[in-house]
Coordinates of C-alpha atoms and ligand atoms in Angstrom, one line a residue:
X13 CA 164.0 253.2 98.1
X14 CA 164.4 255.2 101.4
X15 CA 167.7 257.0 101.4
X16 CA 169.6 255.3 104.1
X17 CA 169.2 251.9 102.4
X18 CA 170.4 254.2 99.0
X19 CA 173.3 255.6 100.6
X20 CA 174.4 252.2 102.0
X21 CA 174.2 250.3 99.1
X22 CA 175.9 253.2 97.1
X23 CA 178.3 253.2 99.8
X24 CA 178.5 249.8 99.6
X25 CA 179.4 249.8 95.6
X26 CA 182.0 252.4 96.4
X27 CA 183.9 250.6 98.9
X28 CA 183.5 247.2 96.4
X29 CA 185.2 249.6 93.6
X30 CA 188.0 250.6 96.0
X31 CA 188.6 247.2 96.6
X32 CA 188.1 245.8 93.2
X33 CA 190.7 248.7 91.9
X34 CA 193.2 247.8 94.7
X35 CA 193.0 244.4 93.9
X36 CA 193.8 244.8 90.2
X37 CA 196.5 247.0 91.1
X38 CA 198.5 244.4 93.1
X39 CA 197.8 242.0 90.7
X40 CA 199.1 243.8 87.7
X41 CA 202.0 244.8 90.3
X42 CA 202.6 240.9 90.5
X43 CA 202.4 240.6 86.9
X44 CA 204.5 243.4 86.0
X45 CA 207.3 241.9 88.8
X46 CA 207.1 237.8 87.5
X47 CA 208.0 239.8 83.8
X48 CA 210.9 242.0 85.4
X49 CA 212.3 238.8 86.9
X50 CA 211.9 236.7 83.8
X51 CA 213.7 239.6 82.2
X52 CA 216.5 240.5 84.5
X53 CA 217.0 236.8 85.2
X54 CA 217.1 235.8 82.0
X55 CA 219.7 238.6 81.4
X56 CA 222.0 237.8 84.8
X57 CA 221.9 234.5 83.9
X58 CA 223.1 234.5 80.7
X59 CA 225.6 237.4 81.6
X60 CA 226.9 234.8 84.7
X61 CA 227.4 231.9 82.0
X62 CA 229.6 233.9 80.3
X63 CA 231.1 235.0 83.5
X64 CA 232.0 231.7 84.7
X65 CA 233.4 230.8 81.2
X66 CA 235.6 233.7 81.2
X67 CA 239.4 233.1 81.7
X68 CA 241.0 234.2 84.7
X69 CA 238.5 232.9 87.3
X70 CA 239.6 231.9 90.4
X71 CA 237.8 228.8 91.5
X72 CA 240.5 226.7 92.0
X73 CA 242.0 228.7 94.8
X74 CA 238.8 228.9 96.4
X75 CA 237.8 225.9 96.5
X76 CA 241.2 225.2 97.7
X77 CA 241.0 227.6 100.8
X78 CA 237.3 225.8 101.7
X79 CA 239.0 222.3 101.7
X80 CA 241.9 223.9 103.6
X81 CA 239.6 225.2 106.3
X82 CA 237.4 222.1 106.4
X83 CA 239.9 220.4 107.3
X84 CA 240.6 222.2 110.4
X85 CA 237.6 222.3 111.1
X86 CA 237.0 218.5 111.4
X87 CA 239.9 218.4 113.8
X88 CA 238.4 220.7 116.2
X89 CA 235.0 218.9 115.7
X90 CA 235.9 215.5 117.2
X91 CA 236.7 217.6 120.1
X92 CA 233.3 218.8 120.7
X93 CA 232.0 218.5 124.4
X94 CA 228.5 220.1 124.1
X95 CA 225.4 220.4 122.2
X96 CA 225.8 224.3 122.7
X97 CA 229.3 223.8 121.6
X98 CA 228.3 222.5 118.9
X99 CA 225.9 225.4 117.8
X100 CA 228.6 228.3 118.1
X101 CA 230.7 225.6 116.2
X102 CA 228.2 225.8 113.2
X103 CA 227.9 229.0 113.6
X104 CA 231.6 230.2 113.6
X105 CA 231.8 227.8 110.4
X106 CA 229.7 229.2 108.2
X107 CA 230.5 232.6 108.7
X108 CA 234.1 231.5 107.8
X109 CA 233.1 230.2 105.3
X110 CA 230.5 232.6 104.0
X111 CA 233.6 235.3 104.4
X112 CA 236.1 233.4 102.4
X113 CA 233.1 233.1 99.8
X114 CA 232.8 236.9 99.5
X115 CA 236.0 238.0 99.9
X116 CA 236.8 236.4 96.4
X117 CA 236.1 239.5 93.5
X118 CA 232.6 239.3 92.8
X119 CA 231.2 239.2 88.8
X120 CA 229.8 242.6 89.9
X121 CA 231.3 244.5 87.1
X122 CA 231.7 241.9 85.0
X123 CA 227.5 242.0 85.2
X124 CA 226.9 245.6 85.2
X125 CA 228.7 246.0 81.8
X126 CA 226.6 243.0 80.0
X127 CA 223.3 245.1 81.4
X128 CA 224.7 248.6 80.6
X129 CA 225.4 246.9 77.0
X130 CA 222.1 245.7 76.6
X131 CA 220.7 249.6 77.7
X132 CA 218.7 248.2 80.6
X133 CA 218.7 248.6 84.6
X134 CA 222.0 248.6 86.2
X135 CA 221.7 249.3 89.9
X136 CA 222.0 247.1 91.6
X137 CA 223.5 245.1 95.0
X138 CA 224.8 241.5 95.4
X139 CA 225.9 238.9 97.4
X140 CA 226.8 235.2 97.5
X141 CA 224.5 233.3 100.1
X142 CA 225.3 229.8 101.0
X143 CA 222.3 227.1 100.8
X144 CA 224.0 224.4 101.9
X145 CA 227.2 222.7 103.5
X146 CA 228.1 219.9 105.0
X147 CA 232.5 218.9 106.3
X148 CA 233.0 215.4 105.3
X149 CA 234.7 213.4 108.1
X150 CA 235.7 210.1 105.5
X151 CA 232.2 208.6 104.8
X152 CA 230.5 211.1 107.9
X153 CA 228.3 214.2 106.1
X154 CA 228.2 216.5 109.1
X155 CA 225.7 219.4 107.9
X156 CA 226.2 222.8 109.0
X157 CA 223.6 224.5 107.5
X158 CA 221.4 222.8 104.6
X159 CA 217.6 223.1 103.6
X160 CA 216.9 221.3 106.1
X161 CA 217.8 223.5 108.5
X162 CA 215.8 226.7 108.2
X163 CA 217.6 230.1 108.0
X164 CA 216.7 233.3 107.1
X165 CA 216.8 234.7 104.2
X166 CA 214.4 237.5 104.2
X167 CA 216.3 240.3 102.6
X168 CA 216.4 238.2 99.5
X169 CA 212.5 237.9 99.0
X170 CA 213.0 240.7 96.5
X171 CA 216.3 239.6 95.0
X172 CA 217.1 237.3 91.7
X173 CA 219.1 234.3 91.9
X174 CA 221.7 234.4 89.4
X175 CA 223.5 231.4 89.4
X176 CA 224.0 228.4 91.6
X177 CA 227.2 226.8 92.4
X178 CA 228.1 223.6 93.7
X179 CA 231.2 222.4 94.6
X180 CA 232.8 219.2 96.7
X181 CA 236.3 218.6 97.8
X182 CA 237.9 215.6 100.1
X183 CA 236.9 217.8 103.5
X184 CA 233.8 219.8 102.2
X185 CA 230.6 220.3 100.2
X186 CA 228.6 222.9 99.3
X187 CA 226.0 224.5 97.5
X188 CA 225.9 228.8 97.1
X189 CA 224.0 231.0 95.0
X190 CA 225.0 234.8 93.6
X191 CA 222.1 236.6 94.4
X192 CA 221.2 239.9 92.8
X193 CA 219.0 242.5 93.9
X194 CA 217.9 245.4 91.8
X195 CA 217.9 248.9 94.1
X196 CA 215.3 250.2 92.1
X197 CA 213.2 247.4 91.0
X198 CA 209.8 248.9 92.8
X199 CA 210.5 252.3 91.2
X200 CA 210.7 250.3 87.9
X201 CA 207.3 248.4 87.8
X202 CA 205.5 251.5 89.2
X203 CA 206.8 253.4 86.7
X204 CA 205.7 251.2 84.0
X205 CA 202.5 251.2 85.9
X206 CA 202.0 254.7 86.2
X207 CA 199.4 255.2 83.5
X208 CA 197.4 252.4 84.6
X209 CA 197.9 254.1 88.3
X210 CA 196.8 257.6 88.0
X211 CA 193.6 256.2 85.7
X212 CA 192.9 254.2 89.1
X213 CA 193.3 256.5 91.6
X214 CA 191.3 259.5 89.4
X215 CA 188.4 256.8 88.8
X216 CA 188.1 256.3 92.7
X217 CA 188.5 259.8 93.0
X218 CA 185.7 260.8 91.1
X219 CA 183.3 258.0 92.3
X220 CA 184.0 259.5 96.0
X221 CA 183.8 262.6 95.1
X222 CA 180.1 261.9 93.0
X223 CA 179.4 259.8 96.2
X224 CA 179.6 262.1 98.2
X225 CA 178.1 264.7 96.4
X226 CA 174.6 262.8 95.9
X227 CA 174.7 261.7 99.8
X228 CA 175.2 265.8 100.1
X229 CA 172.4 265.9 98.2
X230 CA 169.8 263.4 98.8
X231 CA 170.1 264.8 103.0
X232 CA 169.5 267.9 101.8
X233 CA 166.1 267.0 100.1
X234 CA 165.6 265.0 103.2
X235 CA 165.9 268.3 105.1
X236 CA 164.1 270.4 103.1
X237 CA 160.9 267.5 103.4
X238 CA 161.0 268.0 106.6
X239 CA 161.1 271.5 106.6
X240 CA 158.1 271.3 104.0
X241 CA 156.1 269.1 106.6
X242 CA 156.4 271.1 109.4
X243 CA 155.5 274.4 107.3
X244 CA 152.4 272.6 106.3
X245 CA 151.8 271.7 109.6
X246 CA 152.8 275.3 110.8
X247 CA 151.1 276.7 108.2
X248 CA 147.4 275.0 108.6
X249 CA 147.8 275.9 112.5
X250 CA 148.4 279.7 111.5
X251 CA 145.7 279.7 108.7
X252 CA 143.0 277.7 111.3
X253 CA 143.3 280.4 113.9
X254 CA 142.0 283.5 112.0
X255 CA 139.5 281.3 110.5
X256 CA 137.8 279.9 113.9
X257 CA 137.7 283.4 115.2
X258 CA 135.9 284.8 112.1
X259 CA 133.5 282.0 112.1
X260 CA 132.6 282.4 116.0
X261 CA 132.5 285.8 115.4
X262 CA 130.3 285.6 112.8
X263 CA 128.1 282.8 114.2
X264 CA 127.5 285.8 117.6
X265 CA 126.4 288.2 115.0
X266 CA 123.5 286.2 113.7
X267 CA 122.2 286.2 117.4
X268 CA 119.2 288.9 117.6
X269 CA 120.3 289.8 121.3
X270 CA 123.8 290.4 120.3
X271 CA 122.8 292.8 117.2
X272 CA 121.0 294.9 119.7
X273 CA 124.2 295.9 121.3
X274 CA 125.9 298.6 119.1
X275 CA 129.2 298.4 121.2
X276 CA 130.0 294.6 120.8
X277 CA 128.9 294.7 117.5
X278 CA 131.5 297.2 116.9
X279 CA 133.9 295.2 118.3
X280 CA 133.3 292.1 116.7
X281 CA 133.5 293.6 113.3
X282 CA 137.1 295.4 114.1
X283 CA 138.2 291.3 115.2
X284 CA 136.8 290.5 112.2
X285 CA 138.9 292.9 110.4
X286 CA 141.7 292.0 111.9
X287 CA 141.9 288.6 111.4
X288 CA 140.6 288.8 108.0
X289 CA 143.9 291.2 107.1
X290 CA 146.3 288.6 109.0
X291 CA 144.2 285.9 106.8
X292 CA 145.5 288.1 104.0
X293 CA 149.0 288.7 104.9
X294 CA 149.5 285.0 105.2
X295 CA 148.1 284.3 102.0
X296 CA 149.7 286.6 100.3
X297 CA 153.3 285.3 102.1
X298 CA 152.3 281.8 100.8
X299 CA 151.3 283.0 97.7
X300 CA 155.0 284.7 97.4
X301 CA 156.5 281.1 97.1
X302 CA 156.6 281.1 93.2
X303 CA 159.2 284.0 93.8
X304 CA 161.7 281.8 95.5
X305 CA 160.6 279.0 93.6
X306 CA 162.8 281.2 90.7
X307 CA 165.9 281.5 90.7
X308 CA 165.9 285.0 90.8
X309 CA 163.5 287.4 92.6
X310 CA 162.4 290.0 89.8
X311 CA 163.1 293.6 91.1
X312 CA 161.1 296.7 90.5
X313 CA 164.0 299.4 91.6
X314 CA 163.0 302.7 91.1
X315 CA 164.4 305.9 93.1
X316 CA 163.1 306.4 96.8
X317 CA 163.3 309.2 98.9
X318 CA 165.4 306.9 101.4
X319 CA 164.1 308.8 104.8
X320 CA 160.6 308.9 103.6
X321 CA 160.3 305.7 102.5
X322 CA 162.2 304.8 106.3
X323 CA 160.0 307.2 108.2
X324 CA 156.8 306.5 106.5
X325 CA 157.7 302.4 107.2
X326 CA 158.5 302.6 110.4
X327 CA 155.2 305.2 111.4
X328 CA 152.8 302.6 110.3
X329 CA 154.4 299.8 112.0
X330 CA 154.1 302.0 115.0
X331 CA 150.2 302.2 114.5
X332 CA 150.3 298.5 113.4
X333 CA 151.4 297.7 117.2
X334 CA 150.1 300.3 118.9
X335 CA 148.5 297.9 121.4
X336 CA 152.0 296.7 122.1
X337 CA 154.2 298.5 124.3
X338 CA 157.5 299.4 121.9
X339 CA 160.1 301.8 121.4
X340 CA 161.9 302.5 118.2
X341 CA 164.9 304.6 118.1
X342 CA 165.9 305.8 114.2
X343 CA 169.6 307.3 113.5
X344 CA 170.6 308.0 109.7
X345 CA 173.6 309.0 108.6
X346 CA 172.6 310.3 104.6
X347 CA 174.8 311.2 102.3
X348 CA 172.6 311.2 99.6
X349 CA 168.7 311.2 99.5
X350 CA 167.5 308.9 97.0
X351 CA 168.3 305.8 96.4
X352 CA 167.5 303.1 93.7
X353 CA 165.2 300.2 95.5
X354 CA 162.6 297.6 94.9
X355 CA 160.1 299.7 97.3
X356 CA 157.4 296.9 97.4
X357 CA 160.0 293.8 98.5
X358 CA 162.2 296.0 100.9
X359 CA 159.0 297.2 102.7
X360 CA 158.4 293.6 103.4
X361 CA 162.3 293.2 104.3
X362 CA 161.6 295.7 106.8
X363 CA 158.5 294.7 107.8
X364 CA 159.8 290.7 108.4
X365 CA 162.3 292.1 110.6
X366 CA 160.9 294.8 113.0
X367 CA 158.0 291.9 113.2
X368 CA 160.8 289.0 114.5
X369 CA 162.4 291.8 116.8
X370 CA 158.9 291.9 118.5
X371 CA 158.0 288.7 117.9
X372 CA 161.5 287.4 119.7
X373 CA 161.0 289.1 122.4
X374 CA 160.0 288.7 126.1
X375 CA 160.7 292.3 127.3
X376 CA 159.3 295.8 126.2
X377 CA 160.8 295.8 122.6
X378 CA 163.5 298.3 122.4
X379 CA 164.5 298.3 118.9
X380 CA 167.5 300.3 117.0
X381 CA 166.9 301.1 113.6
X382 CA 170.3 302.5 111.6
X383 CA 170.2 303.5 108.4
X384 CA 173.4 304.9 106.9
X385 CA 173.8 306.0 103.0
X386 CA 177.4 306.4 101.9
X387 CA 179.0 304.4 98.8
X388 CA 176.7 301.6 100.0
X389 CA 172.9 301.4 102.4
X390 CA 173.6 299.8 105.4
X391 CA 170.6 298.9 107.8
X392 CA 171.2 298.1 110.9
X393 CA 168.1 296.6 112.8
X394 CA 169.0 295.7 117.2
X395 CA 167.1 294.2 119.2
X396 CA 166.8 293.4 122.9
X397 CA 165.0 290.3 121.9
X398 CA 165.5 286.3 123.2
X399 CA 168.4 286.0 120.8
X400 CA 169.6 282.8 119.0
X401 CA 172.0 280.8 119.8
X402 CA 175.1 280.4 117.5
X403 CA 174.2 277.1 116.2
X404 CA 170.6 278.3 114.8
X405 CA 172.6 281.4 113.5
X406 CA 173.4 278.7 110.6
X407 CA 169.5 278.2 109.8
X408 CA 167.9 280.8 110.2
X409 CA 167.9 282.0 106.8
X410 CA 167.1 278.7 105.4
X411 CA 163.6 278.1 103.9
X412 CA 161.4 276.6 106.6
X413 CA 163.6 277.1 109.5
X414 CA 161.9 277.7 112.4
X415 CA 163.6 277.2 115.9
X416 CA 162.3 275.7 118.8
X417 CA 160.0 273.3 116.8
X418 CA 156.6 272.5 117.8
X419 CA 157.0 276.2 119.6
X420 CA 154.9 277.7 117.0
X421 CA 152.2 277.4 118.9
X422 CA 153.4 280.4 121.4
X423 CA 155.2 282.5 118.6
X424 CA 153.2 282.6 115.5
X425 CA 155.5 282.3 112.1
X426 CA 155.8 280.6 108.9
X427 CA 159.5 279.7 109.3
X428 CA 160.0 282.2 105.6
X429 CA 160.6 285.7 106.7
X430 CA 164.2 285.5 107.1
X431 CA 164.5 283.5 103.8
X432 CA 162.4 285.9 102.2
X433 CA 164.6 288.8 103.5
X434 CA 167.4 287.7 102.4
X435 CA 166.3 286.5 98.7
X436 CA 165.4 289.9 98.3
X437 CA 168.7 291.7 99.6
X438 CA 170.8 289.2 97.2
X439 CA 168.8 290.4 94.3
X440 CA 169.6 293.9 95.1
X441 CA 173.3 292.2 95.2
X442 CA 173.8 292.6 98.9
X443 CA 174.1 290.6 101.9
X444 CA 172.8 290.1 105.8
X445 CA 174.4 288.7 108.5
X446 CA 173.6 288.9 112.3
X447 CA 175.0 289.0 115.2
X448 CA 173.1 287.9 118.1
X449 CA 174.1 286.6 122.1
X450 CA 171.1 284.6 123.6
X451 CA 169.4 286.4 126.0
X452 CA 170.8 289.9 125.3
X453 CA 169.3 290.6 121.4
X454 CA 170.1 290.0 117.6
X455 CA 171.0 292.8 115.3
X456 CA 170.9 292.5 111.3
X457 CA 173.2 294.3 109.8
X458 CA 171.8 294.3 105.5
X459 CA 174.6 295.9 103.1
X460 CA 173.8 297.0 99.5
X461 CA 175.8 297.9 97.4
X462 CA 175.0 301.2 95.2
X463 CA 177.7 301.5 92.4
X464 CA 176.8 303.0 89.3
X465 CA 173.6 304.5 90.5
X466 CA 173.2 307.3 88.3
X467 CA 169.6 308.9 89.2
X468 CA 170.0 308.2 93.1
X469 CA 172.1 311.2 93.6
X470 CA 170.4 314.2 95.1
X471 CA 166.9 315.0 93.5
Ligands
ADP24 P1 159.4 282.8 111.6 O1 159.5 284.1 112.3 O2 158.2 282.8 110.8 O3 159.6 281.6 112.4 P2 161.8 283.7 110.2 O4 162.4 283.2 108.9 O5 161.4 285.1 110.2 O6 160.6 282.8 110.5 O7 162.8 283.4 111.4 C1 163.4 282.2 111.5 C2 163.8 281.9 112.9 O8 164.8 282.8 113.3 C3 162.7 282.1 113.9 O9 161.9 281.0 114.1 C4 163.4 282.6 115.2 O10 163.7 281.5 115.9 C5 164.7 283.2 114.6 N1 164.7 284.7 114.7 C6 164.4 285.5 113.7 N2 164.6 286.8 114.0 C7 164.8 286.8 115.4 C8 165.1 287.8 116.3 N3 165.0 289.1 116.0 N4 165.4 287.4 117.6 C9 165.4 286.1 117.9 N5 165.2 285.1 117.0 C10 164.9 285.4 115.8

């Protein structure tokens, strides 16, 4: 499967999970909330029963002041002019009567004490809300506010309903409920839920977090195909270019004229040199792939007479390019004169560098070489090279990387020297970085480390 269709249909499952677990959620949240109203109204309604059986309860006086007011209210009824008049009438009415509902003492207490008895939930707020009422006018119903007619009740989606009264007197009728609504009732079911919660959350948790881990992983690969292709590619170009000049060399020095001619012949076989040594570094880079392949690069340290092994390094390099116009400018700063190295692997750290600060470079080379030796070896390598831009800065010691792709063609490379270089100063437990402004030059700056080093004191 190719990895976009992999990471959509993964991504796809992961978003279906999310869903799925939100979905249970809410359900078991409506579950959990039907059994907390079964419970509580079970409990208010029993507790209101007993209420309204109690002694002492002042019904008849209310029902008293309703027909009282009713009856006014008939009265200034028939003298209704308007349709809007008749609204506010409505209006004023069941406010009245709502208030006189209200004002009577409310079971509140009377409640709170049957919960508190029974050790359960006793927060919370009520109210009385009228459902319906009509003034009777003789044999006229006149409603004022009944089913009906909608109304809103909207702050009591949450509450219980804990009992319904009903009630008709010669002027009047009407129908109210005592409504109850627990303050903490959301707190409760999550709480109850909590358990099932954190399971939830940690599950989709660790499904993003996996998610996201393979995606990390499967562009990676991705990457690093790509970077294998174009080293193949990069590599086949560098390999094919030694090897056509070796064989057209060789083919001019089966001619008979041409062996005549000491000279050319002379030459010939220095090209041949040549290329066949670049043949041989390349192989031999190539060939160093099972070292990074490990996990570790395996180090040979042994003591090195730090500004011999420097000197020496930097001398042949001269001859190496001697074609080339360069300049290399050393500075140490020694505190001590050996030091414990891998002599093979940091010749070649060395070597990749100075090489890039040439290579990179469109100007007469002008390259700083800094090597200090205190508590740790610093090398410091400047040059006045094309630089790299801060986004590439990211790369470049990535296997493969090579900027500018397809530019191979004008600066020859395999994409590894930086990757090598680095491999090799972490195995010696220090670290590169490099600082570099396009156009002006790079420097790397290597650090290492040399705690504990016993024989590389003075010799
Ligand atoms: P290669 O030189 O074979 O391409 P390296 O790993 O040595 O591979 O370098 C990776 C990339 O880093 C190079 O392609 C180049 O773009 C950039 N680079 C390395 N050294 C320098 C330098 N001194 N100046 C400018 N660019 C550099």
């Amino acid at each position: 499967m190719k990895p976009r269709i992999a990471i959509l249909f993964s991504l796809f499952a992961v978003v279906l999970l999310v869903l799925i677990q939100f979905y249970s959620i809410s359900e078991m949240y409506r579950i959990k909330r039907e059994q907390f109203d079964n419970q509580y109204g079970n409990l208010v309604y029993t507790s209101m029963v007993n209420y309204n059986r109690s002694p002492n309860q002042a019904f008849d006086s209310l029902f008293y002041a309703f027909d009282n007011y009713a009856r006014q209210m008939i009265i200034q009824y028939e003298q209704l002019q308007s349709d809007d008049d008749e609204n506010a009438f409505r209006q004023t009415v069941l406010e009245n009567f709502s208030k006189i509902l209200n004002n009577q003492k409310k079971p509140e207490e009377f409640v709170r004490q049957f919960l508190k008895n029974r050790g359960v939930e006793t927060d919370f707020r009520s109210g009385y809300y009228i459902q319906e009422l009509y003034l009777i006018n003789f044999d006229e119903m006149i409603p004022l506010f009944s089913d009906t007619i909608p109304h809103d009740q909207s702050d009591l989606s949450e509450a219980l309903q804990a009992y319904s009264y009903t009630s008709e007197g010669n002027y009047y009728r009407i129908r109210y409920d005592y409504f109850i609504d627990f303050t903490h009732k959301s707190l409760i079911i999550y709480g109850e839920m909590v358990v099932t919660l954190i399971l939830a959350f940690a599950t989709i948790l660790i499904v993003c977090i996996v998610f996201y881990l393979t995606v990390k992983n499967l562009l990676l690969q991705k990457k690093l195909s790509d970077l294998k292709t174009d080293f193949i590619n990069n590599m086949t170009h560098e390999l094919k270019t030694p090897l056509s000049t070796i064989a057209v060399a060789t083919s001019s020095l089966s001619d008979e004229k041409f062996l005549k001619q000491q000279e050319r012949v002379k030459e010939i076989s220095t090209l041949i040199k040549k290329q066949n040594r670049h043949l041989t570094q390349l192989i031999d880079r190539i060939l160093d792939i099972s070292i990074w392949e490990k996990d570790q690069v395996k180090l040979e340290k042994k003591s090195v007479h730090i500004l011999d092994f420097f000197k020496e390094r930097l001398d042949s390099f001269r001859i190496e390019y001697r074609d080339l116009e360069l300049n290399i400018h050393e500075d140490y700063d020694l505190d001590k004169d050996y030091v414990k190295i891998d002599e093979v692997h940091m010749t070649t750290v060395l070597n990749n560098l100075l090489t890039n600060a040439v290579k990179y470079s469109t100007r007469t080379p002008e390259i700083h070489v800094k090597v200090s030796v205190k508590n740790s070896m610093t090398i410091q390598i400047q040059d006045n090279g094309i630089g790299i831009s801060r986004e590439e800065q990211k790369y470049i010691f990535d296997k493969f990387y090579r900027s500018g792709k397809g530019d191979f063609k004008t600066v020859k490379g395999l994409g590894l020297g930086l990757y090598y270089v680095k491999q090799i100063i972490t195995a010696h437990s220090g670290d590169i970085h490099v600082v570099s402004q396009p156009g002006r030059g790079t420097t790397f700056t290597i650090n290492i480390p040399l705690n504990n080093e016993h024989s590389a004191g003075r010799r």
